Coordinates of C-alpha atoms in Angstrom, one line a residue:
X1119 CA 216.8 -108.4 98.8
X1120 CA 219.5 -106.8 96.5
X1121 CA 220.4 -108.3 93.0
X1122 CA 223.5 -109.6 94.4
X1123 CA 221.6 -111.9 97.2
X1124 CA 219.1 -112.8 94.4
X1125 CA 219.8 -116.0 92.2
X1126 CA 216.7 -116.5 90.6
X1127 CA 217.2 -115.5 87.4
X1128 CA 213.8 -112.9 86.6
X1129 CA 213.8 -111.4 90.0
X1130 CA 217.5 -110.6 89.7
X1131 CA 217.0 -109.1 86.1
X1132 CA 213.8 -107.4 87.4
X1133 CA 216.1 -105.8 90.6
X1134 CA 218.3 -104.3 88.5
X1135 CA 216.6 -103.0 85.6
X1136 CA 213.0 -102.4 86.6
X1137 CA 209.7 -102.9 85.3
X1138 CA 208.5 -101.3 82.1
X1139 CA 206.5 -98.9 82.5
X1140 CA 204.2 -100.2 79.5
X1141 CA 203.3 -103.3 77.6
X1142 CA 205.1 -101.8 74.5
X1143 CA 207.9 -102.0 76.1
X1144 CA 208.2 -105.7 76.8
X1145 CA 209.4 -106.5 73.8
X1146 CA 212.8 -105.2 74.1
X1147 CA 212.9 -105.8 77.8
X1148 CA 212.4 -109.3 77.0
X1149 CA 215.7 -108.7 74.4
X1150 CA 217.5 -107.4 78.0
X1151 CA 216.9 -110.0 79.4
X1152 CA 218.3 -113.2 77.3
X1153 CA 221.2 -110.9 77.1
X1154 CA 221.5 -110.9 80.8
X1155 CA 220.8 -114.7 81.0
X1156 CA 223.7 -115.5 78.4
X1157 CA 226.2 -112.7 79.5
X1158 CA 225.9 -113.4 83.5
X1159 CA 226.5 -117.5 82.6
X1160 CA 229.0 -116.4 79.8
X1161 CA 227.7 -118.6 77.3
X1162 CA 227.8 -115.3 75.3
X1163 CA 229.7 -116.8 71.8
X1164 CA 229.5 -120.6 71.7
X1165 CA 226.8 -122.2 69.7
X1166 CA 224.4 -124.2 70.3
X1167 CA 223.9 -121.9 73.0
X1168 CA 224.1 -124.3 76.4
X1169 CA 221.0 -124.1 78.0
X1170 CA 221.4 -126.6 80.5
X1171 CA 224.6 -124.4 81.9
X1172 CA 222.5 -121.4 81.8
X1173 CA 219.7 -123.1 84.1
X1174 CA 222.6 -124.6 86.4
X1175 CA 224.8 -120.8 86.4
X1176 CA 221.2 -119.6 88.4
X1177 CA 221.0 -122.6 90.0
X1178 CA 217.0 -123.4 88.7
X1179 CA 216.8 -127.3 88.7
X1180 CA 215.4 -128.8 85.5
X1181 CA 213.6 -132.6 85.6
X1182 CA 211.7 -134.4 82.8
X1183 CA 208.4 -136.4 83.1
X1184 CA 205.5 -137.1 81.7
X1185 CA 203.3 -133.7 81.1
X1186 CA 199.6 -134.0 81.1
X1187 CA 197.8 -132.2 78.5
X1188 CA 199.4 -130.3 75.6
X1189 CA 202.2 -128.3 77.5
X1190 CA 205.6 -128.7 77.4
X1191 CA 207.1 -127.7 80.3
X1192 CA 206.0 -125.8 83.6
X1193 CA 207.9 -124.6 86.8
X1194 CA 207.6 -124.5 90.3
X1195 CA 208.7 -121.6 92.4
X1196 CA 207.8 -119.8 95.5
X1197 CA 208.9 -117.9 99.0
X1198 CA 209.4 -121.0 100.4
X1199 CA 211.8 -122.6 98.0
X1200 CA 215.9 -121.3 97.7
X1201 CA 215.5 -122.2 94.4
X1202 CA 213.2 -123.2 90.7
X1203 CA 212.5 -126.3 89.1
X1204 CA 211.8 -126.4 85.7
X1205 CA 209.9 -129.7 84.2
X1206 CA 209.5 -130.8 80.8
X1207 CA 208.2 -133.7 78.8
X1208 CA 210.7 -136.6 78.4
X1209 CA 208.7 -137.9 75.4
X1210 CA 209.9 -134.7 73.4
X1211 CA 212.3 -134.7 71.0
X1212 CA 216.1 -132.9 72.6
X1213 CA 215.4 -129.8 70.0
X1214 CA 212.0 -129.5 71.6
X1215 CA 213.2 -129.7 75.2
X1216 CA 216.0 -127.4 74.4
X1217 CA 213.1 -125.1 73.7
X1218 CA 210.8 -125.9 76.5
X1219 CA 213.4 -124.9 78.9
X1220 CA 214.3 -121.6 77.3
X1221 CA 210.4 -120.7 76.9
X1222 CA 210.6 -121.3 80.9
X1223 CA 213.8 -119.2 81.4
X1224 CA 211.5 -116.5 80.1
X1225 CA 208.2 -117.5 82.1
X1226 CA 210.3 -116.9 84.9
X1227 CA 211.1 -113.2 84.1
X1228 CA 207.1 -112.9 84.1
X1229 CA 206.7 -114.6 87.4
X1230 CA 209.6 -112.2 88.5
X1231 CA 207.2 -109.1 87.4
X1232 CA 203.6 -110.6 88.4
X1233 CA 205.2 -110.5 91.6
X1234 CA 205.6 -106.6 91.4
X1235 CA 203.1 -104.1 91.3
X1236 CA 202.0 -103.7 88.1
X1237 CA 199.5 -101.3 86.1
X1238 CA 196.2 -103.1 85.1
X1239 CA 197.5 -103.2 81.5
X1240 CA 200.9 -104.7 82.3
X1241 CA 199.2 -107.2 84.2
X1242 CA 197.2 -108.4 81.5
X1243 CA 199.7 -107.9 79.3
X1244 CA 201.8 -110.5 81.4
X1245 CA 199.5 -113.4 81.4
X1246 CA 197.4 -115.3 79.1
X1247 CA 198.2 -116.0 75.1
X1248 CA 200.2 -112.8 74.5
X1249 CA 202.5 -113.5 77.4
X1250 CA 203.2 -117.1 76.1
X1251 CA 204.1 -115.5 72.9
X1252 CA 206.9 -113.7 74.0
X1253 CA 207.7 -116.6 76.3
X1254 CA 208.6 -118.0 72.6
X1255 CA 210.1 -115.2 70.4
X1256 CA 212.0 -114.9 74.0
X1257 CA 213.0 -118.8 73.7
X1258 CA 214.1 -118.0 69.8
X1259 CA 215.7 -114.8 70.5
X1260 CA 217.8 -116.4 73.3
X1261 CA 218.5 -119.9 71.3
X1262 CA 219.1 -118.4 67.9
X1263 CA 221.2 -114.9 68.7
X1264 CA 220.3 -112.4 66.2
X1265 CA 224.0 -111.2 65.3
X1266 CA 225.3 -115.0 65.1
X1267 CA 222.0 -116.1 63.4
X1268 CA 221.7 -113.0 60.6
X1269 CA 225.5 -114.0 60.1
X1270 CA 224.5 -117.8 59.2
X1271 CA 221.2 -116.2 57.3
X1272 CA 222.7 -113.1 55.1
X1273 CA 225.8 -115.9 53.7
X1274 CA 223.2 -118.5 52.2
X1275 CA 220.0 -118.4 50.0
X1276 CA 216.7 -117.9 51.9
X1277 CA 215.3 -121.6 51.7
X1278 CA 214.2 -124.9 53.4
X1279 CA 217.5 -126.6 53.0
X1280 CA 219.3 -123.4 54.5
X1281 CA 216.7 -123.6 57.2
X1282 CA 217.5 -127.1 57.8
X1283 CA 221.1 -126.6 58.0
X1284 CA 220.7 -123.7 60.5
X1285 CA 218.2 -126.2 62.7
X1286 CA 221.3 -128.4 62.6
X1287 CA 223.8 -125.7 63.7
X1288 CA 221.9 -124.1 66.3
X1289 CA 220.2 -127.6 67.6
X1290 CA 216.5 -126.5 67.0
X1291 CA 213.5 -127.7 65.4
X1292 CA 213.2 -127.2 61.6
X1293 CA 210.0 -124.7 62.2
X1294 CA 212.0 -122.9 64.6
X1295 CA 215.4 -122.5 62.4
X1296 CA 212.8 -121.4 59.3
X1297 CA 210.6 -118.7 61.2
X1298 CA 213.8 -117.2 62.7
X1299 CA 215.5 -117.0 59.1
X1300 CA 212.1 -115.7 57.6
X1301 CA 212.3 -113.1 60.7
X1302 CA 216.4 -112.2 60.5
X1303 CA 216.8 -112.0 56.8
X1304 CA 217.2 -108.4 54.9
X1305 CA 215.6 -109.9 52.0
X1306 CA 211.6 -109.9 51.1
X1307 CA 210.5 -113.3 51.8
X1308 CA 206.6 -114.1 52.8
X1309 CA 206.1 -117.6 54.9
X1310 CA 202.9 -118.9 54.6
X1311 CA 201.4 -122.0 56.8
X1312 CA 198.4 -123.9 54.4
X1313 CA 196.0 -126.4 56.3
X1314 CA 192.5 -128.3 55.0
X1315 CA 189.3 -126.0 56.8
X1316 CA 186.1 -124.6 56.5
X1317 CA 186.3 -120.5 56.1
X1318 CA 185.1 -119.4 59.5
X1319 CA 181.4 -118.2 58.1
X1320 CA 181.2 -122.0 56.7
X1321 CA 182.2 -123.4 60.1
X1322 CA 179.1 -121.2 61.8
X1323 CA 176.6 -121.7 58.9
X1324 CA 177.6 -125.7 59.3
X1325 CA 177.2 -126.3 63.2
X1326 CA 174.3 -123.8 63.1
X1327 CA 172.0 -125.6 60.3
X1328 CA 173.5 -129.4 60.2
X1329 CA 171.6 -132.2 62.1
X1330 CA 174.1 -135.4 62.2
X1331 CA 172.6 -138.7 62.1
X1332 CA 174.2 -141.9 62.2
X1333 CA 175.4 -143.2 59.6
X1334 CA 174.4 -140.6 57.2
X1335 CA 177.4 -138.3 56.6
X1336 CA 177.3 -134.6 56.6
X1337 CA 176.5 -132.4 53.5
X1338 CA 177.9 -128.7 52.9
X1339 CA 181.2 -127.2 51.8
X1340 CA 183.8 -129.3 51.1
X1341 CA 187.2 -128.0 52.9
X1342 CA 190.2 -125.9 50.6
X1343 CA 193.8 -125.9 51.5
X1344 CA 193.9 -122.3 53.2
X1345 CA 195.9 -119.9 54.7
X1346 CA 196.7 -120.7 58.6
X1347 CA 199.1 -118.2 59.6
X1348 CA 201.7 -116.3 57.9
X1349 CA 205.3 -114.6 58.3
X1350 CA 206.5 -111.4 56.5
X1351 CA 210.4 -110.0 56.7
X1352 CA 208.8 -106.9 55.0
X1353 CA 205.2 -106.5 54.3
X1354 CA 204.4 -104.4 51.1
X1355 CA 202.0 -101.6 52.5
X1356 CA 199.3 -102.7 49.6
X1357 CA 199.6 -106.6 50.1
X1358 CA 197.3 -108.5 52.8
X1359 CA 197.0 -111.9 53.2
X1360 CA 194.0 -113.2 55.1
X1361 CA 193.5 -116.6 56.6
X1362 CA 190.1 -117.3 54.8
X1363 CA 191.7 -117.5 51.6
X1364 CA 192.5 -120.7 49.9
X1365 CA 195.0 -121.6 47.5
X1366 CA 194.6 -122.3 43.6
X1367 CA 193.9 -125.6 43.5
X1368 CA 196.3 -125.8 39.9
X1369 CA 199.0 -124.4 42.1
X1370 CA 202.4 -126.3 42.7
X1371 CA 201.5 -125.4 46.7
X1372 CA 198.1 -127.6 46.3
X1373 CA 199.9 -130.4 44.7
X1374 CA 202.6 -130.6 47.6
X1375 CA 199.9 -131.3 50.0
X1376 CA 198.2 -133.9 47.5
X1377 CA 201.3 -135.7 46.7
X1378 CA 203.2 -135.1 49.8
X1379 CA 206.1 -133.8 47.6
X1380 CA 208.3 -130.8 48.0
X1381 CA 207.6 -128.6 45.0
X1382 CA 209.9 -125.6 43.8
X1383 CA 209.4 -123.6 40.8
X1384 CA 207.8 -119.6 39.4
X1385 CA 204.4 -119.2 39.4
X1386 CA 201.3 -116.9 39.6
X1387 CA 199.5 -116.5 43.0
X1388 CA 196.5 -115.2 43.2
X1389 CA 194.2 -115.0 46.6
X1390 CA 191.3 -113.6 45.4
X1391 CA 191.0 -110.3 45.1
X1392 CA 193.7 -109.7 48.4
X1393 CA 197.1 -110.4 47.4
X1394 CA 198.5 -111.2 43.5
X1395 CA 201.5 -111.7 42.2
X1396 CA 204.2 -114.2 40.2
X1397 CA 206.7 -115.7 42.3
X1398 CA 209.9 -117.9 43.4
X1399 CA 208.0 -120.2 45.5
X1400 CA 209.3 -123.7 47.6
X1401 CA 206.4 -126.2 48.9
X1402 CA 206.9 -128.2 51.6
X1403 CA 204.0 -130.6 53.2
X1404 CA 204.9 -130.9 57.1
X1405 CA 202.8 -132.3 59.6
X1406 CA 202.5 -130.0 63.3
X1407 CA 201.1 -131.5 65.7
X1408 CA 197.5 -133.6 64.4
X1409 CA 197.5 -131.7 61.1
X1410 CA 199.0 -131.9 57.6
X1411 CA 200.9 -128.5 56.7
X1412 CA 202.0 -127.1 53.7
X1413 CA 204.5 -124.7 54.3
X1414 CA 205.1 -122.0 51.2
X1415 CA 207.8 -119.8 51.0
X1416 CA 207.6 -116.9 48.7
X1417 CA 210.2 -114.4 47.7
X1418 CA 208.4 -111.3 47.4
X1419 CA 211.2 -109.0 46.2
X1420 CA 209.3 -107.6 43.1
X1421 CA 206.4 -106.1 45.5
X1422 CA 208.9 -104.0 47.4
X1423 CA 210.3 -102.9 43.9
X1424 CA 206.3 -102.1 42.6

């Protein structure tokens, strides 16, 4: 089948550019291709970028329903269908559907290559968790475009109100608008994600040595506000931030999450012996999914300077 006899949207990108020839390469390929998907349904300028019309320009069906489990969307394809169907969970927010169809747009570029002959590398390297990763920087990359988006980011401060504003303007979730910002900006900003656990060698030692019995609660560390997952725009070479380590519990970031106030203000941070320094620093608590976040964002211009 040639690309022009091809709709489908991954196997048409695929037919005319090819497979990379490694998984290093996926990442820009994946760039390729939401330029292909906005360019062919010339959706190229306007903001929010139309999903929906891309979907319809290839002519993939999208339906909502109720999803069991904790996805939040799948599709349906195969030789036997002229076309895709995309479904999604109607109990999601529009911001989150908006998403869940353009993390699909991209699944379907990796059904498009799975189908090829691929290198035992590339084919791991197309499934699993790292695949649904670039499903999602794919989703952002294609929702938030990086010239528009580094436009909106470079003419306001780095901060939560600027990333609400952009959530508004590009019709995304607040999350999404923040780690795009954090990504696009020129400026040295650190995101960090804080939740209540156990350091991993407490969780082992606990379900190792602990008997429960009813009614009798469970001894043994108490569990600190630590570091979940974080975002650099540019990582000073001598600064490392590991997820065992918990936050000062006389820091503006600790009493966020008690108080359930956003916090703003210059202080010290220090993580042990891994990562030190005074900073600009906003505190937000947010709750994702079944937990309760605090979200810290960290200008980290003087490291870059040191």
């Amino acid at each position: 089948m040639t690309a022009g006899e091809e709709t489908r949207p991954g196997h048409r990108f695929v037919i005319e550019e090819g497979i990379p020839s490694a998984p290093n390469g996926l990442d820009s390929y994946i760039g390729q291709y939401v330029d292909f998907l906005r360019r062919e349904a010339t959706v190229n300028g306007g903001i929010p970028v139309p999903v929906a019309e891309i979907l319809g320009h290839f002519d993939v069906e999208y339906q909502t329903g109720a999803i069991e489990g904790d996805r939040q969307g799948f599709k349906f394809s195969g030789d036997v269908l002229p076309y895709q169907v995309v479904f999604i969970e109607e109990g999601d927010r529009e911001t989150r559907r908006r998403f869940s169809l353009s993390h699909e747009l991209i699944e379907l570029l990796f059904e498009a290559l799975t189908d090829g002959r691929l290198s035992p590398q590339m084919r791991e390297a197309c499934n699993g968790p790292h695949k649904e990763r670039l499903c999602n920087q794919g989703a952002a990359r294609l929702l938030m475009p990086e010239e528009r988006y580094r436009d909106e980011v470079h003419s306001r401060p780095v901060s939560f109100d600027t990333a609400s504003k952009l959530a508004s303007l590009f019709d995304v979730s607040f999350l999404a608008a923040l780690l795009r910002m954090v990504e696009l900006t020129s400026r040295p900003f650190l995101l960090i994600a804080w939740r209540k656990k156990l350091k991993p060698t407490q969780k082992r030692r606990q379900s190792s040595s602990q008997l429960s019995f009813p009614g009798i609660g469970q001894g043994g560390p108490a569990k600190k506000l630590r570091v979940e997952w974080r975002r650099w725009t540019e990582k000073p070479s001598d600064q490392y931030v590991p997820t065992s380590l918990s936050v000062p519990e006389q820091s503006m970031i600790q009493q966020a999450f008690e108080d359930g106030q956003r916090r703003s203000g210059t202080e010290r941070l220090k993580l042990e012996d891994a990562f030190d320094g005074t900073f600009d620093i906003e505190a937000m608590p947010v709750q994702l999914g079944d937990n309760q976040y605090v979200l810290s964002l960290l200008d980290t211009s003087h490291l870059a300077k040191d």
